[in-house]
Structure formats: structure tokens, C-alpha cells
CSV table of C-alpha atoms in Angstrom, one decimal:
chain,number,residue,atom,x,y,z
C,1372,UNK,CA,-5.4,23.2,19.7
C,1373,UNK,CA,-7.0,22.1,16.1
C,1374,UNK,CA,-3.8,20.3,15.8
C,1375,UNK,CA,-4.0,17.9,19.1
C,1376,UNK,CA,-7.6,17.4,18.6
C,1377,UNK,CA,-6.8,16.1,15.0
C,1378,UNK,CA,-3.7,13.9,16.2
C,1379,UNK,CA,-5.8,12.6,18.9
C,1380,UNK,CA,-8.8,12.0,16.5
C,1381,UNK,CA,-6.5,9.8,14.1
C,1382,UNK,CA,-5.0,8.0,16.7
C,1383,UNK,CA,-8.2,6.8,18.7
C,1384,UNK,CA,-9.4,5.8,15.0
C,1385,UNK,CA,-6.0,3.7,14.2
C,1386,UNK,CA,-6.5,2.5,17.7
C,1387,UNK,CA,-9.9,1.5,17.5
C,1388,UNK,CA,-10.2,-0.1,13.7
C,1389,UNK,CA,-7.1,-2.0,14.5
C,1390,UNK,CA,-8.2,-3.8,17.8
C,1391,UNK,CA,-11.9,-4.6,16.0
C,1392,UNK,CA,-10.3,-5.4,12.9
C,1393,UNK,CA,-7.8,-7.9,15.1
C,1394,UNK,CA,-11.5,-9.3,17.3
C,1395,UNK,CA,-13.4,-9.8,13.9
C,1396,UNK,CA,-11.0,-11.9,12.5
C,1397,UNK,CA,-11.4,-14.4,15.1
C,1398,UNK,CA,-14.9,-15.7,13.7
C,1399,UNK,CA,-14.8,-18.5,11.7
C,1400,UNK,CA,-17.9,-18.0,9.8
C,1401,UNK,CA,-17.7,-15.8,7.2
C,1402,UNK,CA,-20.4,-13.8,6.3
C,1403,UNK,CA,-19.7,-12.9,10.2
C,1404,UNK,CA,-16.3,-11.8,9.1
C,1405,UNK,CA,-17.4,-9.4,5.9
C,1406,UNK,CA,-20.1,-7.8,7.8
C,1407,UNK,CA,-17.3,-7.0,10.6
C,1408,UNK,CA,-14.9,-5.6,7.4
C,1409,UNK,CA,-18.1,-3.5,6.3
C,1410,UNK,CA,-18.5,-1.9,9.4
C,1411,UNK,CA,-15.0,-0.9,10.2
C,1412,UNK,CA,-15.1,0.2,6.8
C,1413,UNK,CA,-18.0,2.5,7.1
C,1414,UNK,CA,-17.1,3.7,10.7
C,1415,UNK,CA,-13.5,4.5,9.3
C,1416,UNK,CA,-14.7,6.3,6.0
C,1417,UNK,CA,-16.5,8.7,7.5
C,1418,UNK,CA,-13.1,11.1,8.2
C,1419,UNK,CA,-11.7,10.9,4.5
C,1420,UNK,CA,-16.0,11.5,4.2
C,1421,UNK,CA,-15.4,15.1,6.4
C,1422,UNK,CA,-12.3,15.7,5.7
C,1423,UNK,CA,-12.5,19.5,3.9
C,1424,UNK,CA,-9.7,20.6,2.7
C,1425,UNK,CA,-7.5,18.1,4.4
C,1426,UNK,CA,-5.0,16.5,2.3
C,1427,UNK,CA,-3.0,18.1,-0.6
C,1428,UNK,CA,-4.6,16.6,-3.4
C,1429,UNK,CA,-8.6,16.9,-2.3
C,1430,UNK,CA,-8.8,20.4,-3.6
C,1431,UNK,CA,-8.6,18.7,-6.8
C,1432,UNK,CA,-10.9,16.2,-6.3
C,1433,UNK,CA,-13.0,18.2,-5.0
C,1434,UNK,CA,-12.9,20.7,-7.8
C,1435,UNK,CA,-13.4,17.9,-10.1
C,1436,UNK,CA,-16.3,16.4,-8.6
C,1437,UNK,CA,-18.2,19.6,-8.5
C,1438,UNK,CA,-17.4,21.2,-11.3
C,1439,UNK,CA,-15.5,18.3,-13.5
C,1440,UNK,CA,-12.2,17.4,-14.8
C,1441,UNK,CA,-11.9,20.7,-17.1
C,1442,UNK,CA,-12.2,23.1,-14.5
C,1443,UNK,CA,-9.0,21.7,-12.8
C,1444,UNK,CA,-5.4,22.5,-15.0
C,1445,UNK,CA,-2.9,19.3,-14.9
C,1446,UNK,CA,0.5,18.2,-16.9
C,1447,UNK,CA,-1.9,15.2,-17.6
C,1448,UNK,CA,-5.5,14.3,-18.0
C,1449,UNK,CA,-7.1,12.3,-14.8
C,1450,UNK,CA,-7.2,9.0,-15.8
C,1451,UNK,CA,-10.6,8.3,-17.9
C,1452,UNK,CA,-11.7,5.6,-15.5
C,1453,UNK,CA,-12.2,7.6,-12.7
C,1454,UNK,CA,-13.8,10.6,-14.5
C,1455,UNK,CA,-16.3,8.1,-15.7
C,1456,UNK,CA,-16.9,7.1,-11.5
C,1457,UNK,CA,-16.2,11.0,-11.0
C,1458,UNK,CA,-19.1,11.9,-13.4
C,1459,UNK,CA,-21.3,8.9,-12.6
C,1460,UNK,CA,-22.1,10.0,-8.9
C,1461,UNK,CA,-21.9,13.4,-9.5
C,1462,UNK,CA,-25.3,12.8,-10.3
C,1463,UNK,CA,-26.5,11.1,-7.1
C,1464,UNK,CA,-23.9,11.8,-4.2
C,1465,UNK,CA,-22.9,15.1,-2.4
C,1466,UNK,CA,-19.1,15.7,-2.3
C,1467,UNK,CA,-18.8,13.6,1.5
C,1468,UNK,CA,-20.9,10.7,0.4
C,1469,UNK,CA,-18.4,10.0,-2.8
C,1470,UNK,CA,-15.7,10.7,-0.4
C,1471,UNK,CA,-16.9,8.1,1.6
C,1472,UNK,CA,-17.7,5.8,-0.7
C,1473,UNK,CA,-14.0,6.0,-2.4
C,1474,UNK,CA,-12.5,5.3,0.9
C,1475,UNK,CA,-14.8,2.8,1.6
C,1476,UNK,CA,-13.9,0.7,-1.2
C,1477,UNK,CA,-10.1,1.3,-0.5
C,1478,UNK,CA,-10.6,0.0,3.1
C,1479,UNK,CA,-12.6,-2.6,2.4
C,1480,UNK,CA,-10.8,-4.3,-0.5
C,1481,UNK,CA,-7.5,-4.0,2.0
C,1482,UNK,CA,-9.5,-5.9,4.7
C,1483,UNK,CA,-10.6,-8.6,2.9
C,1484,UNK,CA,-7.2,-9.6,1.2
C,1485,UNK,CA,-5.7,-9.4,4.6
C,1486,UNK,CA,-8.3,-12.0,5.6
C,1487,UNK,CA,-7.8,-14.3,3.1
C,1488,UNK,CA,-4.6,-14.8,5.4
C,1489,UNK,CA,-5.7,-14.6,8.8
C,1490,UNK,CA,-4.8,-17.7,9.7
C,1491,UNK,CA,-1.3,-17.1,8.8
C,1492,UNK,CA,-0.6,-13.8,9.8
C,1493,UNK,CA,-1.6,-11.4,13.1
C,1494,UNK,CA,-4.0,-9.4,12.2
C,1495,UNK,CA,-3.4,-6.8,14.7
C,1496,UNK,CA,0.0,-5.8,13.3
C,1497,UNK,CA,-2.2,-6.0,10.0
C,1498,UNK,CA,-4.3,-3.7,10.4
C,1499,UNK,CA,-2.3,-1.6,12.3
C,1500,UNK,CA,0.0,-1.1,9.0
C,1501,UNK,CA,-3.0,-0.4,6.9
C,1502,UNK,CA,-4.3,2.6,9.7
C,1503,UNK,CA,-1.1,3.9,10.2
C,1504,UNK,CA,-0.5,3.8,6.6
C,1505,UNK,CA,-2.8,3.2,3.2
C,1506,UNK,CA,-5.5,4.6,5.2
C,1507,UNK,CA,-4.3,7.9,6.4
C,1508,UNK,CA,-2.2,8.7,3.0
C,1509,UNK,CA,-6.1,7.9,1.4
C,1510,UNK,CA,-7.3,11.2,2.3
C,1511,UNK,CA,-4.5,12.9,-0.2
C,1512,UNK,CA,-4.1,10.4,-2.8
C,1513,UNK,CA,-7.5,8.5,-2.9
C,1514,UNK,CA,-7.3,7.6,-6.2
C,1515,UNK,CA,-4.1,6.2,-6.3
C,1516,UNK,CA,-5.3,4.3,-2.9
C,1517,UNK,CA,-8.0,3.0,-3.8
C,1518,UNK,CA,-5.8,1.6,-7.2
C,1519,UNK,CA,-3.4,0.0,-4.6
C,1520,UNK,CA,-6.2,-1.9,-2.5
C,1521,UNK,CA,-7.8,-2.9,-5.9
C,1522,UNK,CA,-4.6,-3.8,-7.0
C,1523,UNK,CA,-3.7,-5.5,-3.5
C,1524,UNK,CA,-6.9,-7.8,-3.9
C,1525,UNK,CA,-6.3,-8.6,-7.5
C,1526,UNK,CA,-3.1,-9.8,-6.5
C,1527,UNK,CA,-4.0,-11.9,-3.6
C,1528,UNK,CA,-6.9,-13.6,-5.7
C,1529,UNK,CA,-4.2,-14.6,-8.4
C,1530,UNK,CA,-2.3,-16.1,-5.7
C,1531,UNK,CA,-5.0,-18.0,-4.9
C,1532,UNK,CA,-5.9,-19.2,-8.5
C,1533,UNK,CA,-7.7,-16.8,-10.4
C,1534,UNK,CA,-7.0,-16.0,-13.1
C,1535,UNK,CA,-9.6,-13.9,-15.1
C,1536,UNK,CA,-10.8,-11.9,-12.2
C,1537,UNK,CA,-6.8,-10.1,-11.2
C,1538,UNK,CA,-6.6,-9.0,-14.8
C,1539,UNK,CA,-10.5,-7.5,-14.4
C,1540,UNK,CA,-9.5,-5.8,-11.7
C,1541,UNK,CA,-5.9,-4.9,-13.1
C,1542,UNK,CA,-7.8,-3.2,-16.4
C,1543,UNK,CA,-10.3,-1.3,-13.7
C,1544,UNK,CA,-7.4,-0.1,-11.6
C,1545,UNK,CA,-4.9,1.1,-14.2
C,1546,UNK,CA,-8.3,3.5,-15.6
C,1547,UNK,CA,-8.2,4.9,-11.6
C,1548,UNK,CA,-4.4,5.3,-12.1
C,1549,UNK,CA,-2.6,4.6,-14.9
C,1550,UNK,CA,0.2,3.6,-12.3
C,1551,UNK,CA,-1.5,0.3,-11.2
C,1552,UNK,CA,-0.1,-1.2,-14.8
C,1553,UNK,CA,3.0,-1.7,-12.6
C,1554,UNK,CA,0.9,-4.4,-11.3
C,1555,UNK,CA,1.8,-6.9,-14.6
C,1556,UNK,CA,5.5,-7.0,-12.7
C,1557,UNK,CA,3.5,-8.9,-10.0
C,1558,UNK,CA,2.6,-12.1,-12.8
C,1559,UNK,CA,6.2,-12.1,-13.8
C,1560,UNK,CA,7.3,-12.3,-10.6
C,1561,UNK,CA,5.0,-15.1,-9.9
C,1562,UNK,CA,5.7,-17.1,-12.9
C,1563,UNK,CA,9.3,-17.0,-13.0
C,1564,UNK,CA,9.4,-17.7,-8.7
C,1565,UNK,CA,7.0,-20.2,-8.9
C,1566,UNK,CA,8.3,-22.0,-12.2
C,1567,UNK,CA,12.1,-21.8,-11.1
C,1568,UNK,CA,11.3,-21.7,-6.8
C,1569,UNK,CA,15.4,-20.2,-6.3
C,1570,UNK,CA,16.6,-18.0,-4.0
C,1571,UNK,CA,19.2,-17.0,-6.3
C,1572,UNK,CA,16.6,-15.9,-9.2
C,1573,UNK,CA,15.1,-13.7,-6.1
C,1574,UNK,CA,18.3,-12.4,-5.7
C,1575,UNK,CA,18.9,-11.5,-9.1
C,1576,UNK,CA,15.5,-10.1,-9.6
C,1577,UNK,CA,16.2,-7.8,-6.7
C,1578,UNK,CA,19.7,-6.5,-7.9
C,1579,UNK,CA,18.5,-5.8,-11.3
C,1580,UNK,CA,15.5,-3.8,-9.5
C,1581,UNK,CA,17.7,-2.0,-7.6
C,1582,UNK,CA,20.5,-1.3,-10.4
C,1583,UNK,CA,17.2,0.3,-12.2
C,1584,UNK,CA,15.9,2.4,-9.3
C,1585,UNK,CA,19.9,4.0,-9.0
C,1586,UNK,CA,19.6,4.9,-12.6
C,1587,UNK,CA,16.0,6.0,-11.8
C,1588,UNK,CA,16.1,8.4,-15.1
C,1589,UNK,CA,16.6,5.7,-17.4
C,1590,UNK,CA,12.8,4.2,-16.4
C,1591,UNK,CA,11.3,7.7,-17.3
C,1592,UNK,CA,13.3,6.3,-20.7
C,1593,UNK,CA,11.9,3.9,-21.2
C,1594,UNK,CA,8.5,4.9,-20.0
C,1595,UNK,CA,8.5,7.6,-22.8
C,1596,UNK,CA,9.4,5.2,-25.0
C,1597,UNK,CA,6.6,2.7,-24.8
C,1598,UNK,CA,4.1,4.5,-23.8
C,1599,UNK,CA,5.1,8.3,-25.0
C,1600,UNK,CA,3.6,9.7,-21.7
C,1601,UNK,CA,5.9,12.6,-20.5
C,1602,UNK,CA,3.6,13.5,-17.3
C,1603,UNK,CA,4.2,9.9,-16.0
C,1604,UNK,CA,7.8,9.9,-17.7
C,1605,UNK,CA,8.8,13.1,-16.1
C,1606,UNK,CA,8.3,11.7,-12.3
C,1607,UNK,CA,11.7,10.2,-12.8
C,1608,UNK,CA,13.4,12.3,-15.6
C,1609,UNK,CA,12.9,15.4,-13.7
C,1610,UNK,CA,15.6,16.8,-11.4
C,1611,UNK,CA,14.0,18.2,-8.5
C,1612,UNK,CA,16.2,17.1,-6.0
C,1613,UNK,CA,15.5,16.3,-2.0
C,1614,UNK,CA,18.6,16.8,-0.1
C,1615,UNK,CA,17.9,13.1,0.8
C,1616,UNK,CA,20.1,9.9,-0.1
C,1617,UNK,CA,19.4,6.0,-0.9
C,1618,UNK,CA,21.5,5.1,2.2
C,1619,UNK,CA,19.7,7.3,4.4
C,1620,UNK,CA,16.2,5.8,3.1
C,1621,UNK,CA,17.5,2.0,3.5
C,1622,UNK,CA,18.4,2.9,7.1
C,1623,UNK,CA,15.4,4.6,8.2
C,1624,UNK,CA,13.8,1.6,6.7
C,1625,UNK,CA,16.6,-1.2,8.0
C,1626,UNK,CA,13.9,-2.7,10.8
C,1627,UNK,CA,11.4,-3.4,8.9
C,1628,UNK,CA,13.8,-4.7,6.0
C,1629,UNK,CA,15.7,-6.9,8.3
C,1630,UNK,CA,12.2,-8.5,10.1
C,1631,UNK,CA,11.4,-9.5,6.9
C,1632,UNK,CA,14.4,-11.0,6.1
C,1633,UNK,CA,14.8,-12.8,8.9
C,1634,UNK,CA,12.2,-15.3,7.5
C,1635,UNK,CA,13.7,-15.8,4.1
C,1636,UNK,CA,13.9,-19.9,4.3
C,1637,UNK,CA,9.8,-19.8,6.1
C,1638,UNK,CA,8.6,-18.0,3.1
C,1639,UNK,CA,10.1,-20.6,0.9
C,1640,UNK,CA,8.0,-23.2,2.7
C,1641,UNK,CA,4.9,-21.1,1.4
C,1642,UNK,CA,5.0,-20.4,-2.3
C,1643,UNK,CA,2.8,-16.8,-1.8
C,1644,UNK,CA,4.8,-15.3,1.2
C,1645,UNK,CA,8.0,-16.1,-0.9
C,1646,UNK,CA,6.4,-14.1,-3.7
C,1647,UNK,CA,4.4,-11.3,-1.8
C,1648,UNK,CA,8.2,-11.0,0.1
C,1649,UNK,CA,9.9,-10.2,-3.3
C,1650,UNK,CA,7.5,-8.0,-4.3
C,1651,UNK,CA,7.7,-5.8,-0.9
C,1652,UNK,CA,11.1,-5.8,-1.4
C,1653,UNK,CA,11.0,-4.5,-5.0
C,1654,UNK,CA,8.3,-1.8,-3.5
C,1655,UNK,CA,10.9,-0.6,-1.4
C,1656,UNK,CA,13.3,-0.4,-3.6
C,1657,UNK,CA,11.1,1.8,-6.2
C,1658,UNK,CA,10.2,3.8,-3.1
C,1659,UNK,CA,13.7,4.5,-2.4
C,1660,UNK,CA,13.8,6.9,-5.4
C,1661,UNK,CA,11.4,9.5,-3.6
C,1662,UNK,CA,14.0,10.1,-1.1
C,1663,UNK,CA,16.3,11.7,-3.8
C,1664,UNK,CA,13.8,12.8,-6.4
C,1665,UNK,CA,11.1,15.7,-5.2
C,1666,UNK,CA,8.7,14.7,-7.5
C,1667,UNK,CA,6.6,11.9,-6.1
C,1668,UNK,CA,7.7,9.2,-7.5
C,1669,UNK,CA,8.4,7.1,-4.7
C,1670,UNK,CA,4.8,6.4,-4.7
C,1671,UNK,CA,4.7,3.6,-7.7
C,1672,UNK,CA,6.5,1.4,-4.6
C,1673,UNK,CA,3.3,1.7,-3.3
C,1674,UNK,CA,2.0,-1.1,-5.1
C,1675,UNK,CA,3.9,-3.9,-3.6
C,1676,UNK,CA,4.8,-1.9,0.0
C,1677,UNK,CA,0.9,-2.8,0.3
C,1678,UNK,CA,1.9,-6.3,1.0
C,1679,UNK,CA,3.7,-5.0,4.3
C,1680,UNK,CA,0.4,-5.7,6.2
C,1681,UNK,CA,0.5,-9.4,5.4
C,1682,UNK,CA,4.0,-10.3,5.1
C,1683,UNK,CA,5.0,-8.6,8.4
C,1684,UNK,CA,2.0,-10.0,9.8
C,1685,UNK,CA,3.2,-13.8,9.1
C,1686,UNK,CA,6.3,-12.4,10.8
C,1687,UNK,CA,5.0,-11.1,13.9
C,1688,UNK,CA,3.1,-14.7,13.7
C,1689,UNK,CA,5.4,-16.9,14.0
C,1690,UNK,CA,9.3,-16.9,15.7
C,1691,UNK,CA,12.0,-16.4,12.9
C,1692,UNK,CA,14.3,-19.3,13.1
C,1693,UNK,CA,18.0,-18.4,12.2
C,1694,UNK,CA,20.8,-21.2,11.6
C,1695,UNK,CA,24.4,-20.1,12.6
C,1696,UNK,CA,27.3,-22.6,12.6
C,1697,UNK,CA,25.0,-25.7,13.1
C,1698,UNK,CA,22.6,-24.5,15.8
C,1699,UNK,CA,18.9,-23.2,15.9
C,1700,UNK,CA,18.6,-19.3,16.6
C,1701,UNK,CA,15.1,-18.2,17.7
C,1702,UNK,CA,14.0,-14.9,17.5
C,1703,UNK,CA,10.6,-14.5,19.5
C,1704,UNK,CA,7.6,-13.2,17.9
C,1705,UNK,CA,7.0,-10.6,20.9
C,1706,UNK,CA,10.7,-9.1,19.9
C,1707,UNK,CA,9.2,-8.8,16.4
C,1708,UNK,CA,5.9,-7.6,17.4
C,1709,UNK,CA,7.7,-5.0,19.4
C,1710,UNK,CA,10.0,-3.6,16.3
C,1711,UNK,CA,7.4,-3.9,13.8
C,1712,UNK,CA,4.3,-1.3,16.0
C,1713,UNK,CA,7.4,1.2,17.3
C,1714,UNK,CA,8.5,1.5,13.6
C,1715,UNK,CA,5.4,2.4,12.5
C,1716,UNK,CA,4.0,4.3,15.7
C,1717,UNK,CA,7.3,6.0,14.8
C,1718,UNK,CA,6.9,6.3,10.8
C,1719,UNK,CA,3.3,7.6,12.1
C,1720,UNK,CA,4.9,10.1,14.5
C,1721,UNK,CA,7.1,11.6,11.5
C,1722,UNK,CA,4.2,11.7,9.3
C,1723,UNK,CA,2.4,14.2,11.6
C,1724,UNK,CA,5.9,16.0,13.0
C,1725,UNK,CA,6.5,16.9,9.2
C,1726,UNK,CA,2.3,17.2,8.3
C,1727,UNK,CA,3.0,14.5,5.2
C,1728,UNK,CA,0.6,14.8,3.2
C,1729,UNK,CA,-1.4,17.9,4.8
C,1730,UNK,CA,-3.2,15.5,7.1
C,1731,UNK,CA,-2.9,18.4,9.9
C,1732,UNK,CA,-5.2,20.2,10.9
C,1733,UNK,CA,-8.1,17.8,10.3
C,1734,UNK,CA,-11.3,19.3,8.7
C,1735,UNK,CA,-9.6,22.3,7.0
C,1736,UNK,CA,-12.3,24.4,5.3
């Protein structure tokens, strides 16, 4: 019973911060919009706030919180950045309200990069990625999370100009996870796509990306190496094998990867979709290493899979237009729609059938 109370609890929530995420958008005025964002927010971040036990990781953050970072035994110290935040509201906040206030920030940073699109992209398949997805995984890897949605709006705000503010946020994000340095791959991408605008540089930035993640133990090389952190390095040097293969990972993810394709020549049109779609495809690819490799790692994809909610957005915008022996092919944005919600009502469906993550049963004490 505590498990189909739980289920139907995070479904009415994706259901219901999806459909007023999608109605808020719609305002034109502003302010309007980010006081919209900061209630969804708040309303949403009050399960992670109640959440117990729930969630493999929040034993640790909890032990943390209450009784600091030396009371819980890792391969690696927690990032100094967030024992700083950790220690900081210790002070002030019971356990819940710094539960909340983490997830807050991840949701909210998430929703407003989205927006900065929302004339481009249907924000209902937006926000739906981000509930089915970022959102629920929050409540076992909040820090990480809330790195990605920093991370996510740095990102976004350099594609918009910016430049001091992304590498602000870069240098706050990477002290919540040392991971987020990933995010540096982001301004080389944009540099050499923007400087160069080829489809075959995209093409050989993605085959060298994914000659890299099939030799997945020569990056733990080279992350020992440079930065002589074995915790970190061991993710991919360390044989813990799934049972699981690359090809079985590309075609569990083949719809989404072929919807996003299917726009190749509209994202060229639009210098940041071009870019935010070779990153997402390079965040698959370093995903695709967690489905041979039991350690984890597949979460460093994590970075750039965050752009799913905009870039498949723009896709279930607008109808992809193929060419084929001289004529127009049109692919209509209900068929896309359609692939894009049962893949992840599906993906979501998996997630609870194989309780990823320990989201079931909610409220564990």
C-alpha cells in the first residue's frame, strides 16, 4: 500500500508542476513568470523537504548535516563547497528546511533556464523532462542536482553572452561537485561550433567522444593523471561490471536519440540549439558507460542530458522537416510530442519497476 500511495503521490506532483509550469510560461511579463517559477518551486520542494530516509544517498546527507562531514566514512572527502553550505545552515535550519531549500534552488535554477527559451520550445514537454527526471533523481543525489541546474543555467547564460557570471557559477558548482568541472567541455564546444559552424566538426567531436566513452578506463587515466584523484578516477577504472551493453543502452535510448536528430539542419539555423544538441549528444554518450560499468559513472552525462528539457522541447515545437530525393518530408509535432511523453512516462515507469534510486516507499523513516 505505501508503495501506490508513493507512486500516486509523485505522479500527481509531475502531473501538476508540469501543467502550471506549461500555464505560467504563457505570461509575458516577467516578474509574473519568476514568481510562477518560485511557487512551483516551493510547492514541489516540499517532498525532497519530507522525504526521510528516501533515496540512497540522504542517509548521508543527513548524517552530515546533523552531525558533520566526519561522522560519515567516504573513499573521498565531500566537496569543501558544500560543507561550507552544509555547516552554514546547520546553524539556522532543521534537517527538512535545508532539504528544501537545496531542492529549491535545483528547481528553480532548471525553470528559469528553461524560460529563457520559452518562446522556442513547449514548455510542457519541458517540464515534464525535468519532473520525470532531475527532479525525482534530486531526492538521492541532491548535490550533484543541484550542480547540474547550477551548471544548466551557467550554461544557458553563456549562450546568451555572459561571460563572467557562467564561470562564477562554474567555480560555485564544481565546490558542490567536483564533477560540474566537466562543464569547461561546454566553452570548447561553443568556441570551436560557433567559430567553425560545420556539421562535420560536430561529427568528429562526437566520434572522438564516443571512441573515449568505449575505452571508458583510459579517462580514469587521464583523470588520475591531472588531477591525481583516485575516488573520482576509480568511477571508470574500476571493474564492477553490469551485465548490461552499449548497444542495449543506445537502443533503449534510440527514440529520443532519433527525435533529436531529426532536426539536425533546424538547429543549424539557431547557433545555441546546434550547440546545446551536441552537448546532449555527448551526455548520452558519457552516460552510456553506466550501463556497463556498476559504479555510477554514467552520472557525469548528467551535465549535458540536462539540456533534454530544452532541446526536445524546440522539437516537440516545431514539425521536423526531412529532405529525401528532392522532396519535403514533414514529421508532425503531435507524432513527436507523442514519442517524446511515452519515452519518458516509460523511462519513469522503469524507474519505479526497478525502485532507481530508492525513491520507493516515499517517507521512509
Amino acid at each position: 500500500m505505501a508503495l501506490m500511495w508513493s507512486v500516486l503521490l509523485y505522479s500527481i506532483v509531475i502531473f501538476v508542476m508540469t501543467v502550471a509550469t506549461g500555464r505560467i510560461s504563457t505570461f509575458e511579463t516577467k516578474s509574473i513568470r519568476y514568481s510562477g517559477y518560485t511557487l512551483i518551486s516551493g510547492i514541489a520542494s516540499l517532498v525532497p523537504a519530507f522525504r526521510g530516509l528516501t533515496g540512497t544517498d540522504t542517509a548521508m546527507y543527513k548524517t552530515v548535516y546533523l552531525y558533520g562531514d566526519a561522522a560519515y566514512t567516504r573513499w573521498s572527502d565531500i566537496e569543501k563547497g558544500y560543507i561550507a553550505i552544509n555547516n552554514f545552515f546547520q546553524k539556522f535550519l532543521p534537517l527538512p528546511a535545508f532539504f528544501f531549500l537545496v531542492s529549491f534552488v535545483t528547481i528553480y535554477l532548471y525553470l528559469l533556464s528553461i524560460d529563457s527559451f520559452r518562446d522556442r520550445i513547449d514548455m510542457y514537454v519541458a517540464a515534464f523532462i525535468l519532473f520525470t527526471g532531475n527532479y525525482l533523481i534530486s531526492m538521492n543525489i541532491m548535490r550533484q542536482m543541484l550542480a547540474v541546474s547550477i551548471c544548466l543555467f551557467a550554461m544557458v547564460k553563456y549562450l546568451e553572452g555572459k561571460k563572467i557570471l557562467p564561470f562564477v557559477l562554474f567555480i560555485i558548482a564544481t565546490n558542490i561537485h567536483t564533477s560540474a568541472v566537466l562543464c569547461v567541455l561546454f566553452i570548447v564546444l561553443d568556441i570551436l561550433l560557433t567559430k567553425y559552424q560545420s556539421r562535420s566538426l560536430a561529427i568528429i567531436i562526437v566520434a572522438v567522444v564516443l571512441l573515449l566513452t568505449v575505452n571508458y578506463v583510459q579517462i580514469g587515466n587521464i583523470i588520475l593523471r591531472f588531477t591525481g584523484n583516485k575516488y573520482y578516477a576509480g568511477y571508470f577504472t574500476r571493474s564492477a561490471f553490469t551485465g548490461g551493453s552499449f548497444i542495449s543502452y543506445y537502443l533503449k535510448n534510440s527514440p529520443i536519440l532519433i527525435v533529436i536528430c531529426l532536426y539536425i539542419y533546424q538547429y543549424r539555423q539557431n547557433r545555441p540549439f546546434f550547440v546545446m544538441f551536441v552537448a546532449l549528444l555527448v551526455g548520452y554518450m558519457m552516460a552510456s558507460i553506466g550501463a556497463v560499468v556498476d559504479t555510477q559513472v554514467g552520472r557525469i552525462g548528467y551535465y549535458f542530458t540536462a539540456f533534454s528539457s530544452i532541446v526536445l522541447g524546440f522539437c516537440s515545437k516545431y514539425d521536423a522537416i526531412l529532405q529525401f530525393d528532392g522532396r519535403n518530408i514533414v514529421i508532425r509535432t503531435n507524432v513527436i510530442k507523442t514519442m517524446v511523453y511515452i519515452y519518458y512516462i516509460l523511462n519513469l515507469i522503469s524507474m519505479f519497476g526497478h525502485n532507481y534510486a530508492e525513491l520507493l516507499p516515499y517517507g521512509l523513516s
